[in-house]
mmCIF file of C-alpha atoms and ligand atoms in Angstrom:
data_model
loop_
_atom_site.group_PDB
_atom_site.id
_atom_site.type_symbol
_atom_site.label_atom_id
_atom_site.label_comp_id
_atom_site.label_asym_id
_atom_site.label_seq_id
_atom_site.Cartn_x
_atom_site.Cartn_y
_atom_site.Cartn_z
ATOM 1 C CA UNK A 6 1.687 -146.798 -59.721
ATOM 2 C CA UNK A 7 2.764 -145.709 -56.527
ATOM 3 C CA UNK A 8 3.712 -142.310 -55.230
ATOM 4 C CA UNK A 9 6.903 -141.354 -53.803
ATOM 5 C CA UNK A 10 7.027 -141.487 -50.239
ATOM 6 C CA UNK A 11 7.350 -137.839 -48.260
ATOM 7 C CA UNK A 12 8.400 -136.951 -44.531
ATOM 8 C CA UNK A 13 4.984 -137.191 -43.967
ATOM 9 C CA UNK A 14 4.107 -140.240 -45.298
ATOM 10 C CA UNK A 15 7.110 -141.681 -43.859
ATOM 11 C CA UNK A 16 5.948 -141.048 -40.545
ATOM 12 C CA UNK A 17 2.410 -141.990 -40.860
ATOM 13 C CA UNK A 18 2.864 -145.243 -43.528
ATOM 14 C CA UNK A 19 0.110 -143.407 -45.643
ATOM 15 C CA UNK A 20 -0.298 -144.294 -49.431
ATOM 16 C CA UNK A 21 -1.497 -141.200 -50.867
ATOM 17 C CA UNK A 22 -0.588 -137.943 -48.786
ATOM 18 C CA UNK A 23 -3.740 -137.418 -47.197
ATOM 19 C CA UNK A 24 -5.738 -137.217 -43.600
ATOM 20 C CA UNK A 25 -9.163 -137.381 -43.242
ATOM 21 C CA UNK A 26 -9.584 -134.772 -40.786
ATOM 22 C CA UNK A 27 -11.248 -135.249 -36.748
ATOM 23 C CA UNK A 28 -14.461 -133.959 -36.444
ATOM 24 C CA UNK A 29 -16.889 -133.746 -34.060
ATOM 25 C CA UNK A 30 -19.809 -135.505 -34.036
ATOM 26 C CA UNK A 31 -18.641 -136.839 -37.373
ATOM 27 C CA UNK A 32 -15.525 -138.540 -37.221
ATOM 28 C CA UNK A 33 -16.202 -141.809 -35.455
ATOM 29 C CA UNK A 34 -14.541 -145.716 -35.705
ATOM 30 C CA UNK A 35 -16.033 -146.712 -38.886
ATOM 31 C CA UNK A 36 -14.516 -143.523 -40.909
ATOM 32 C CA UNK A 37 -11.197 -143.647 -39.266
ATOM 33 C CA UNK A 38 -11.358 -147.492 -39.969
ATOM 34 C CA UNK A 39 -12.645 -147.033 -43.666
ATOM 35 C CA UNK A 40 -9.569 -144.156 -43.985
ATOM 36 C CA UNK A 41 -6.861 -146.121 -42.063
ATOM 37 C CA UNK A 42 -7.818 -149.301 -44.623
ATOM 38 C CA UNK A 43 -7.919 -146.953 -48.006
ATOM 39 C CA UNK A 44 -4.220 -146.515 -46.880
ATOM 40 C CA UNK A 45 -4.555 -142.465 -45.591
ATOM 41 C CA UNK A 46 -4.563 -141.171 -41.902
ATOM 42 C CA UNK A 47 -7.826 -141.771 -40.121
ATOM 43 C CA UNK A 48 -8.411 -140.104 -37.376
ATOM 44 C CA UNK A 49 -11.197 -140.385 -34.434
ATOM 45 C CA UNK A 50 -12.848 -136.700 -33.325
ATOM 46 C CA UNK A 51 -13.072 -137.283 -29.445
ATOM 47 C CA UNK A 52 -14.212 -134.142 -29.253
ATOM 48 C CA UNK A 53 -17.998 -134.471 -28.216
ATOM 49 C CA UNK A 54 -17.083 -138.251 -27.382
ATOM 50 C CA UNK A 55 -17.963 -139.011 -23.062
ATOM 51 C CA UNK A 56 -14.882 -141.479 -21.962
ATOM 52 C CA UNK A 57 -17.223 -144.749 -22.332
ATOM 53 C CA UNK A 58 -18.364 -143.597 -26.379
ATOM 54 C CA UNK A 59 -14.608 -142.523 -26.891
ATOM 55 C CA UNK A 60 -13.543 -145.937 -25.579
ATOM 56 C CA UNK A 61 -16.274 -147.643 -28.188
ATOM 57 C CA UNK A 62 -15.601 -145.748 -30.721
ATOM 58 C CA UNK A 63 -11.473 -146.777 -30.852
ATOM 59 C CA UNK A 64 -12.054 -150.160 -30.209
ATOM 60 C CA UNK A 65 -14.389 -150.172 -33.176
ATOM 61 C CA UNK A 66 -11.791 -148.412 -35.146
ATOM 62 C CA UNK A 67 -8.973 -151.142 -34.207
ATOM 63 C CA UNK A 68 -11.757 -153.794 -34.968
ATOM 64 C CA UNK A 69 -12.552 -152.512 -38.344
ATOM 65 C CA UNK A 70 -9.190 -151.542 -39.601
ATOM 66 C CA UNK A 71 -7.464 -154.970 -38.524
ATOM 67 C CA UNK A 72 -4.000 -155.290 -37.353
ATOM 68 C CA UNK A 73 -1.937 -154.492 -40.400
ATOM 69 C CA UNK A 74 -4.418 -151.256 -40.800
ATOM 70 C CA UNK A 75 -4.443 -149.847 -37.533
ATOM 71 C CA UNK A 76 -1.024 -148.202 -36.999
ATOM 72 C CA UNK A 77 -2.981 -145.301 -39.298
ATOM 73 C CA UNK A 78 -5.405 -144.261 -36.649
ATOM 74 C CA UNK A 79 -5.096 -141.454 -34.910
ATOM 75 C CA UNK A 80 -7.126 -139.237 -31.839
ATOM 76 C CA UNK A 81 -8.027 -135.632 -32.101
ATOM 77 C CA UNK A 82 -8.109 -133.679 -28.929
ATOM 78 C CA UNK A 83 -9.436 -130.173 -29.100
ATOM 79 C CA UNK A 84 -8.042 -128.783 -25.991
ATOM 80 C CA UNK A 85 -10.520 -126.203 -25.102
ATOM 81 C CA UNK A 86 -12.871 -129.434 -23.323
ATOM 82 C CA UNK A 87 -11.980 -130.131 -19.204
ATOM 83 C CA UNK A 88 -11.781 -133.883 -20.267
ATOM 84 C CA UNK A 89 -9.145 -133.721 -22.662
ATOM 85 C CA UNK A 90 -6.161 -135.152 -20.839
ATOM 86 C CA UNK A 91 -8.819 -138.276 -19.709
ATOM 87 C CA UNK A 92 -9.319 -138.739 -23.351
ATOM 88 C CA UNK A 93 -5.741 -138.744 -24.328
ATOM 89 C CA UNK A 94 -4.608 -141.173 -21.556
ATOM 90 C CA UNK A 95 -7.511 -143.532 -22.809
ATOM 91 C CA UNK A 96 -6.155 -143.624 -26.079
ATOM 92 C CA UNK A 97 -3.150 -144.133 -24.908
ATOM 93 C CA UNK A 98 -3.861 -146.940 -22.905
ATOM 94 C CA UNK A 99 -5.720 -148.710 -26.220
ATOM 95 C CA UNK A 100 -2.486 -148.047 -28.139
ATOM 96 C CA UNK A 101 -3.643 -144.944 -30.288
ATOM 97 C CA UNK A 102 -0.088 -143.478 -30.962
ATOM 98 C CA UNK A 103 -0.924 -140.326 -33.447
ATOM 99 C CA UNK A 104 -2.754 -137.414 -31.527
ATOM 100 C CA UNK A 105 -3.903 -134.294 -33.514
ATOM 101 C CA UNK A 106 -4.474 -131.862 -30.682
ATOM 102 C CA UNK A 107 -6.194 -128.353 -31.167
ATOM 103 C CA UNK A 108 -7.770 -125.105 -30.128
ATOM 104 C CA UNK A 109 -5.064 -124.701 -27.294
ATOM 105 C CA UNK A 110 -1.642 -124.649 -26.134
ATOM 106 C CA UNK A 111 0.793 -126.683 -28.213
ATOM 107 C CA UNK A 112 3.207 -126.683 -25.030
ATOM 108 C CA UNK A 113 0.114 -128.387 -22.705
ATOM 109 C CA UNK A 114 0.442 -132.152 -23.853
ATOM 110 C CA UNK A 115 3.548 -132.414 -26.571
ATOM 111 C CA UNK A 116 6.082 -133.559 -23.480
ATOM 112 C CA UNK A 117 3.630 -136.055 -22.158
ATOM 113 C CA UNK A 118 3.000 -137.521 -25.227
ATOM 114 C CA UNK A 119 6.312 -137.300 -26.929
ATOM 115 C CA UNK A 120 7.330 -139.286 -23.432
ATOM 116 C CA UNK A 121 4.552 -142.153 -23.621
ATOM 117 C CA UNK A 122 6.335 -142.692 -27.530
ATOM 118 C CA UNK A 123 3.528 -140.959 -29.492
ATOM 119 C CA UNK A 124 3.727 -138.239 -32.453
ATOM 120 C CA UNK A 125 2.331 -135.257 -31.936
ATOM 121 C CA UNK A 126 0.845 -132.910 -34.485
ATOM 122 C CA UNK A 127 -0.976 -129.812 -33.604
ATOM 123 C CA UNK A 128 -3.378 -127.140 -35.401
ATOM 124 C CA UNK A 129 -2.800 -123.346 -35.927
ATOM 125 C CA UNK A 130 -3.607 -120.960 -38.176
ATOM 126 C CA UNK A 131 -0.946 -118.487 -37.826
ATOM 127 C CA UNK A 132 2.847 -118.623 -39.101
ATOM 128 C CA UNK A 133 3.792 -117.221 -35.635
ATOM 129 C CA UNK A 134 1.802 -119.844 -33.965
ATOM 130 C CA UNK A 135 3.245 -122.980 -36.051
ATOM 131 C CA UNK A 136 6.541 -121.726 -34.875
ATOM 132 C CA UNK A 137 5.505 -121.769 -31.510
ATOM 133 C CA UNK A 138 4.354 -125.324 -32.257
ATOM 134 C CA UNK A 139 7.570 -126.337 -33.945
ATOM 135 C CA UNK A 140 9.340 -124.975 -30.499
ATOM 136 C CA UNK A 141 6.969 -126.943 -28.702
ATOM 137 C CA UNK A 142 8.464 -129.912 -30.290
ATOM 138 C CA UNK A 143 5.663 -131.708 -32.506
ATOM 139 C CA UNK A 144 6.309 -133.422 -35.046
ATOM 140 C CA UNK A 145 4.201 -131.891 -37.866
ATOM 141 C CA UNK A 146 2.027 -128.920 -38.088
ATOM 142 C CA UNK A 147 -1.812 -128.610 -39.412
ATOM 143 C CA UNK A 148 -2.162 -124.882 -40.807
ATOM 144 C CA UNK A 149 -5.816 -124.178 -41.578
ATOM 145 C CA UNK A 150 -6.841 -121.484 -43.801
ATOM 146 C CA UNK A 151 -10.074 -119.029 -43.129
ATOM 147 C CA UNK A 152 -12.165 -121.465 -45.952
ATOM 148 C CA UNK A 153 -12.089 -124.291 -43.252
ATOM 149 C CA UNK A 154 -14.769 -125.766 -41.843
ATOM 150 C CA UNK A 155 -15.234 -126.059 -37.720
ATOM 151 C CA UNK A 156 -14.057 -123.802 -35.853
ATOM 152 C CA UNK A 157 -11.310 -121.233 -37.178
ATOM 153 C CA UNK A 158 -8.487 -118.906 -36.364
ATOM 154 C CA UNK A 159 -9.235 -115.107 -36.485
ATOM 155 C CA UNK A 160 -6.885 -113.770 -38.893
ATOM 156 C CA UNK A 161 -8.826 -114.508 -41.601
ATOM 157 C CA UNK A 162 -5.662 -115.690 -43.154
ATOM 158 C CA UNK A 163 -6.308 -118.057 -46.449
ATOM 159 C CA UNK A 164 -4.920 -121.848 -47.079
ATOM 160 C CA UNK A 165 -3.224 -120.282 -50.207
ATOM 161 C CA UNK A 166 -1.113 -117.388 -48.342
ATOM 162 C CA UNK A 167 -1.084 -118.853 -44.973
ATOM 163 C CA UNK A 168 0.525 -122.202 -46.621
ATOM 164 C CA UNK A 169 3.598 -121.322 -48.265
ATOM 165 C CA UNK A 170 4.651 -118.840 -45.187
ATOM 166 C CA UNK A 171 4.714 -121.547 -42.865
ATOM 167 C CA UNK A 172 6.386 -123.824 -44.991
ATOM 168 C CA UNK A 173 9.226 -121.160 -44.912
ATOM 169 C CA UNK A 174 9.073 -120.226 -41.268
ATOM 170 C CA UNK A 175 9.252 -123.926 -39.954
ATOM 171 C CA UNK A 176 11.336 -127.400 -40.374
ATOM 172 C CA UNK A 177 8.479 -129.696 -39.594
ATOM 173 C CA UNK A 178 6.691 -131.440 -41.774
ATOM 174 C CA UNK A 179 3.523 -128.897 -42.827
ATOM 175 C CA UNK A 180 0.026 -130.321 -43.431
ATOM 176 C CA UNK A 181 -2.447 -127.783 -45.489
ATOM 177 C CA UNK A 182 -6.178 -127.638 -44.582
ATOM 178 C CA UNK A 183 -9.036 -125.715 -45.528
ATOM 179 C CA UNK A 184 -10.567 -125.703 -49.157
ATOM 180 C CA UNK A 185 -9.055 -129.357 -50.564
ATOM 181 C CA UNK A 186 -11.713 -131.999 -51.723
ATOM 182 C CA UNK A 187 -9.635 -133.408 -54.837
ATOM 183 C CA UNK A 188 -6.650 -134.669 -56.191
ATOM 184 C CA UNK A 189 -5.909 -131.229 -57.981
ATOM 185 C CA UNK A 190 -6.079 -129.830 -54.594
ATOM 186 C CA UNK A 191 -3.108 -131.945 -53.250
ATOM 187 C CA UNK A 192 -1.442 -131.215 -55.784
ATOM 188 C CA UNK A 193 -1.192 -127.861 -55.291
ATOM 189 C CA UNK A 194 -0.741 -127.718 -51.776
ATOM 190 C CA UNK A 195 2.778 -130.101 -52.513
ATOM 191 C CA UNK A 196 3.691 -127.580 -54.977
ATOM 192 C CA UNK A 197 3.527 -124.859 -52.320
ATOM 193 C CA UNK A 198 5.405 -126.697 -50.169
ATOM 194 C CA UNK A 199 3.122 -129.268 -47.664
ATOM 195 C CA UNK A 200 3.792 -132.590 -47.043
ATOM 196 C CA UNK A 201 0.435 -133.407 -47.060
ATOM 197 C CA UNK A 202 -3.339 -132.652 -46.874
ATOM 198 C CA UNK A 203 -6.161 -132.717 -44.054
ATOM 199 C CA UNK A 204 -9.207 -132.716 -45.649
ATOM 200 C CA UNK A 205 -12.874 -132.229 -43.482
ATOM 201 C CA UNK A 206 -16.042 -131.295 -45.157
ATOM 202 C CA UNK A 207 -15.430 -133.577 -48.460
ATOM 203 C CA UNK A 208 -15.109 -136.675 -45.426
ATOM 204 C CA UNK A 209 -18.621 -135.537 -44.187
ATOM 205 C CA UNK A 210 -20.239 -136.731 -47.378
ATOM 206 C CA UNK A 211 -18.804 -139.648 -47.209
ATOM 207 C CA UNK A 212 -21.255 -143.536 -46.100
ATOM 208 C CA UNK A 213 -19.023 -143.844 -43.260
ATOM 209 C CA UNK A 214 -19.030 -140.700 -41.487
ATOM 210 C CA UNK A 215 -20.977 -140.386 -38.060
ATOM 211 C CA UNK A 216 -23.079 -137.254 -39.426
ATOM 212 C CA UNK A 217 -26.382 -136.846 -39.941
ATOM 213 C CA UNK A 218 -27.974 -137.951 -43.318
ATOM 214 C CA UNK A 219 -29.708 -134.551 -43.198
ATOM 215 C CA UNK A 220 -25.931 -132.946 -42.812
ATOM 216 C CA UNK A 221 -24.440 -134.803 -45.223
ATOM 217 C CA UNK A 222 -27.575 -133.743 -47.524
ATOM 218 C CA UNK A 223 -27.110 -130.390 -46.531
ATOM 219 C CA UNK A 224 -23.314 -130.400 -47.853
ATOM 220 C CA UNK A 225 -24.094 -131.664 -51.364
ATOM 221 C CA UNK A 226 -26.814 -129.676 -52.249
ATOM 222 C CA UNK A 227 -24.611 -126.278 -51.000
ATOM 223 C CA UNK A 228 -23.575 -123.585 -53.230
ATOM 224 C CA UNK A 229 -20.326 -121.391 -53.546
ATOM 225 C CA UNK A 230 -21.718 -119.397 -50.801
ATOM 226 C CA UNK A 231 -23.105 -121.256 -48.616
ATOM 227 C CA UNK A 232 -21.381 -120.736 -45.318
ATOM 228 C CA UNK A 233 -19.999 -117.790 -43.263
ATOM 229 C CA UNK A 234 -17.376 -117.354 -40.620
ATOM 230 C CA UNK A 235 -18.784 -116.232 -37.582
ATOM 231 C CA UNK A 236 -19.022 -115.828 -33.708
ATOM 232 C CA UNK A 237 -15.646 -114.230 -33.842
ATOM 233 C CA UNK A 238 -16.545 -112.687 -30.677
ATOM 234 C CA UNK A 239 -16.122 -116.215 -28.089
ATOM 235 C CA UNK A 240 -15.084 -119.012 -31.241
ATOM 236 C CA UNK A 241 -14.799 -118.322 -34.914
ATOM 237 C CA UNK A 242 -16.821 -120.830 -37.071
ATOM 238 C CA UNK A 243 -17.857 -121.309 -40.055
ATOM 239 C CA UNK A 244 -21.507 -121.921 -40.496
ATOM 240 C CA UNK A 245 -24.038 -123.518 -42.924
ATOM 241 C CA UNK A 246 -26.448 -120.347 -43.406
ATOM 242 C CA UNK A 247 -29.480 -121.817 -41.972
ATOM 243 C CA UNK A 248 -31.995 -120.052 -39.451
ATOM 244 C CA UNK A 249 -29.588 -120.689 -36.724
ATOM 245 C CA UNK A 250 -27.191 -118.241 -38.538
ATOM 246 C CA UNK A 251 -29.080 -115.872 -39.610
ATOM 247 C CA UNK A 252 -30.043 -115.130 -36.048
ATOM 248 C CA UNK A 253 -26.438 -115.235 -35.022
ATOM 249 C CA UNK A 254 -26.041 -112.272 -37.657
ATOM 250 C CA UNK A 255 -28.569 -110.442 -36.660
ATOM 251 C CA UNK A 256 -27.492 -110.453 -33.330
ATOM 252 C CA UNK A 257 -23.718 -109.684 -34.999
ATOM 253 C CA UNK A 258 -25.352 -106.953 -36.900
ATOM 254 C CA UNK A 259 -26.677 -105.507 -33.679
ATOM 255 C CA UNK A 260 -23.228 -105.789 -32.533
ATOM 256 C CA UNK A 261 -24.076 -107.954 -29.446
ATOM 257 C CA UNK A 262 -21.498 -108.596 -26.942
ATOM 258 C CA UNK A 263 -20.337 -111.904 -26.409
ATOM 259 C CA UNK A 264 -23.048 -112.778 -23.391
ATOM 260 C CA UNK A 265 -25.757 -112.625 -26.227
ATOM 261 C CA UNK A 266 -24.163 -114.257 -28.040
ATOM 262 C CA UNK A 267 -23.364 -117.039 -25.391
ATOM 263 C CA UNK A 268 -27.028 -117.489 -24.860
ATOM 264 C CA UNK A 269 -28.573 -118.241 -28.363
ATOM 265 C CA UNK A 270 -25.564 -120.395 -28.779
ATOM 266 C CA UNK A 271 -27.321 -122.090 -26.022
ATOM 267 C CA UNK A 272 -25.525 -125.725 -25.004
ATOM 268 C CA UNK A 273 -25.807 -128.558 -27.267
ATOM 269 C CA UNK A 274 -26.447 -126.429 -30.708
ATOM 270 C CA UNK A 275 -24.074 -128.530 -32.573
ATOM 271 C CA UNK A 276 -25.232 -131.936 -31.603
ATOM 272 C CA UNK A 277 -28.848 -130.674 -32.504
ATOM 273 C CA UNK A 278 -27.267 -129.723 -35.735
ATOM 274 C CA UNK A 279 -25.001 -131.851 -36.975
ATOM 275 C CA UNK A 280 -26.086 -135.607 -34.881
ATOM 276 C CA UNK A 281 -29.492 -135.051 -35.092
ATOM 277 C CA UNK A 282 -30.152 -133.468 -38.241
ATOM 278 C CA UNK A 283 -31.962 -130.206 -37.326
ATOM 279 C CA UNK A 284 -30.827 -128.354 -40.639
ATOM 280 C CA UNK A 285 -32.933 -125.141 -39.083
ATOM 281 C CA UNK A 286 -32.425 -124.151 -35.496
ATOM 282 C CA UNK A 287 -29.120 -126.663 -35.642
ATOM 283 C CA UNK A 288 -25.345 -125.360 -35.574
ATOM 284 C CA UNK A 289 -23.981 -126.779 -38.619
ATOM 285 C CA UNK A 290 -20.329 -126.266 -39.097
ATOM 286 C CA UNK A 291 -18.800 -126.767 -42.745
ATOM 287 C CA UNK A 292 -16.272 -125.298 -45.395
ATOM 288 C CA UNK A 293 -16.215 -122.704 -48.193
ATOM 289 C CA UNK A 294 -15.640 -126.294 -50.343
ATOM 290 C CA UNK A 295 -18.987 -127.452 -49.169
ATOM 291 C CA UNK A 296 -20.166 -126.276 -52.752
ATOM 292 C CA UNK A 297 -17.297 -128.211 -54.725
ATOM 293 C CA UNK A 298 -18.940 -131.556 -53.213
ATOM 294 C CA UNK A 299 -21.686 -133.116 -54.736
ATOM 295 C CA UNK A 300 -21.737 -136.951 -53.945
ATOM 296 C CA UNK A 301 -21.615 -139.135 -51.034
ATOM 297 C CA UNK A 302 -18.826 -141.840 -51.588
ATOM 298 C CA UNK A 303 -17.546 -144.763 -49.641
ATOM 299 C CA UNK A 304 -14.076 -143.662 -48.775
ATOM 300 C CA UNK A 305 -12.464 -146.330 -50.847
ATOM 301 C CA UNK A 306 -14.010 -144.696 -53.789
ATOM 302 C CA UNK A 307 -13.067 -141.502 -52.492
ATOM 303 C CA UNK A 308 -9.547 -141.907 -52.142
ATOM 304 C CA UNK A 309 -9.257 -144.043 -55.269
ATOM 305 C CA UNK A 310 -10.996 -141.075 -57.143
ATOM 306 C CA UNK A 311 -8.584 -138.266 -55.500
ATOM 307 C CA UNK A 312 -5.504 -140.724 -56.412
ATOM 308 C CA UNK A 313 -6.441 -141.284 -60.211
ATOM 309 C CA UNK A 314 -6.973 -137.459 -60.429
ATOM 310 C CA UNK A 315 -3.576 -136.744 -58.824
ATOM 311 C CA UNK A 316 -2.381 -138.545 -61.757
ATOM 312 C CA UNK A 317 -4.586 -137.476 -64.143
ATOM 313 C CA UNK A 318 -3.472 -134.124 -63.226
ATOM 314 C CA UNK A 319 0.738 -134.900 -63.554
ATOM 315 C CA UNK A 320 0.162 -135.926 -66.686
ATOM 316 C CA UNK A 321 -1.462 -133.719 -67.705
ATOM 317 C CA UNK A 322 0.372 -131.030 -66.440
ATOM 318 C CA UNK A 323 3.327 -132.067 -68.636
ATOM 319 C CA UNK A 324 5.798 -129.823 -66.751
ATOM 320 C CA UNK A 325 8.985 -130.351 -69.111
ATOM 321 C CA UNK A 326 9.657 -129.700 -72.793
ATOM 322 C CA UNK A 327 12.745 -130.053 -74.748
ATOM 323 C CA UNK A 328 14.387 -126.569 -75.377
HETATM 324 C C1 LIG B 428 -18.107 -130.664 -39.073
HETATM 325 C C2 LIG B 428 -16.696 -130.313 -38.725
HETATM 326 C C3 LIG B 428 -16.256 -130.541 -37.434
HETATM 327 C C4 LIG B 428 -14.927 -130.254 -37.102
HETATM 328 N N1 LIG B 428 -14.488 -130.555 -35.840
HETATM 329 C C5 LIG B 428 -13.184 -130.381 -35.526
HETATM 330 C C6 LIG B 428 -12.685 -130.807 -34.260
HETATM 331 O O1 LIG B 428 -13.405 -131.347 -33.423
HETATM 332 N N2 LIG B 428 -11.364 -130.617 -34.002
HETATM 333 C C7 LIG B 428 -10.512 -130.031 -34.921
HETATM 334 O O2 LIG B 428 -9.314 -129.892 -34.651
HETATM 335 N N3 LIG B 428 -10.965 -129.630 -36.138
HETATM 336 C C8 LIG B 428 -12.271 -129.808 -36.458
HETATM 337 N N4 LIG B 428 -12.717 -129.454 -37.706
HETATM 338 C C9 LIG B 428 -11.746 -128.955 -38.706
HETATM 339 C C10 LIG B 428 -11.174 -130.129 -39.513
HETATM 340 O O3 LIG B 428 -10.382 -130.930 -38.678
HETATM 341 C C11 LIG B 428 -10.371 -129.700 -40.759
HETATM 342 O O4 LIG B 428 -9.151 -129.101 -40.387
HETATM 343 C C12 LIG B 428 -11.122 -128.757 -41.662
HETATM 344 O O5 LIG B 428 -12.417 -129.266 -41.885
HETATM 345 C C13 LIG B 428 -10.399 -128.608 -42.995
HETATM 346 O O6 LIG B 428 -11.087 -127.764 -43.846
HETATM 347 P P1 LIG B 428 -12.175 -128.265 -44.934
HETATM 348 O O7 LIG B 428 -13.439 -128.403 -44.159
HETATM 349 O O8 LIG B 428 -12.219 -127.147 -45.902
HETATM 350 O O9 LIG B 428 -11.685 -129.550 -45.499
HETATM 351 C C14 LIG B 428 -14.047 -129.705 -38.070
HETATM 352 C C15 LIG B 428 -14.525 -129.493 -39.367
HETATM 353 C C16 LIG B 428 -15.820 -129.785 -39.702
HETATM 354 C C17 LIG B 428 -16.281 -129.578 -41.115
#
């Protein structure tokens, strides 16, 4: 059976309406390829990736996926990195045509890409800011609730109220992230009004992701409250609580200023964390949903699983009756 197509997976040629989210240091060619082939959005996390590892990394992508695969790739830019427009031009020049760009201006890029041909969609967390993005002229919107994993908008505002106000306050196509790891959770994120779903920590516990086995360990054996949003005071993240968080709370307790904070943060926490596996002193960024997710899938059988309980779910659901 097939689903009806939506705005969204009009413009993307997805089969199910899903995007398996950029991440970085997890999000490399062979998960974009496995998502792009599964028929969803897969996109590349360039956002701890040098020029030369970006350049691998997309060619690998276009490799694995094939030609009738890779139109579904796409290139996530966080903005706050110096490199950012080098990246984007790369991917340009290799024919990447979907860029997910983030923690920045929507206004710095959307021209220059909308010019080269490409679609642009951009994060927020706000409804204010996805207006702002809509007048920026995107094409779609990613609104990310507090559950999220990475890092986070400061409002604290949830997927679930965040979501429909957005949908109301814009025209674009909205895409819902934060808290969704299963079909039910599309679901209900249509019913409120999105066009689609980005889901990240379920695609860290997946074969094909770039992250550490130790990481992707670290996700299935995680409870309900596993993680905490924190470092508010430079970037809002959500963290695994390991030893690495609890001295970032102690030093939040303390009510360090940002400096402090700066220094245990240290530089290369997350690659220690989530690359190399250091489950202790590492920076491990994941979701409230962490503790929904207890296997590690191929992506095929992930997104086969999510699509037979989407239907599952619309059955049983049963939504009419005969007065
Ligand atoms: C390990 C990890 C790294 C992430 N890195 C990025 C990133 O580089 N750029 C970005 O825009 N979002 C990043 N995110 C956020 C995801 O793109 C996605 O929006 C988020 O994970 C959705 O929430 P979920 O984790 O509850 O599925 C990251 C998330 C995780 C879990």
């Amino acid at each position: 059976m097939q689903f009806k197509n939506n705005s969204l997976t009009q413009m993307f040629d997805l089969k199910l309406p899903l995007i398996q989210a950029g991440m970085v240091w997890v999000s490399g060619g062979k998960l974009a390829a496995a998502s792009a082939k599964s028929g969803i959005l897969g996109i590349i996390g360039a956002g701890s990736m040098k020029l030369d590892i970006l350049k691998e990394q997309i060619l690998k992508a276009q490799k694995l996926s094939g030609e009738s695969h890779s139109h579904r790739l796409a290139l996530n830019v966080p903005l706050l990195y110096p490199g950012s427009k080098e990246q984007i031009d790369l991917a340009l020049s290799l024919g990447i045509k979907i860029f997910f760009t983030s923690a920045g201006s929507p206004k710095l890029y959307t021209t220059y890409l909308k010019d080269k041909g490409a679609k642009v969609v951009h994060v927020t967390s706000t409804p204010e800011l996805a207006l702002k993005c809509e007048g920026a002229g995107v094409d779609a919107v990613v609104i990310e609730g507090f559950e999220a994993g990475g890092h986070n908008g400061k409002d604290e505002l949830t997927t679930l109220v965040l979501l429909p106000q957005v949908v109301d306050a814009v025209k674009i196509p909205v895409i819902a992230a934060g808290g969704f790891y299963d079909g039910r959770g599309i679901l209900a994120a249509l019913s409120l009004g999105a066009q689609g779903v980005q889901m990240g920590t379920r695609f860290v516990a997946t074969k094909e992701s770039r992250a550490h086995p130790n990481f992707k360990e670290a996700i299935i054996n995680a409870g309900p409250t596993s993680t905490m949003l924190m470092m508010k005071k430079i970037v809002p993240v959500r963290l695994f609580k390991n030893t690495f968080y609890e001295e970032i709370k102690k030093l939040e307790d303390d009510c360090a200023d940002s400096s402090k904070l700066l220094l245990k943060l240290g530089k290369g926490r997350a690659e220690r964390g989530m690359h190399l596996g250091d489950l202790i002193e590492g920076e491990i960024e994941i979701g409230q949903i962490a503790g929904a997710v207890k296997n590690i899938p191929t992506v095929s059988d992930l997104v086969a699983q999510i699509r037979s309980e989407m239907l599952a779910k619309l059955a049983e659901l049963n939504l009419f009756f005969t007065p």
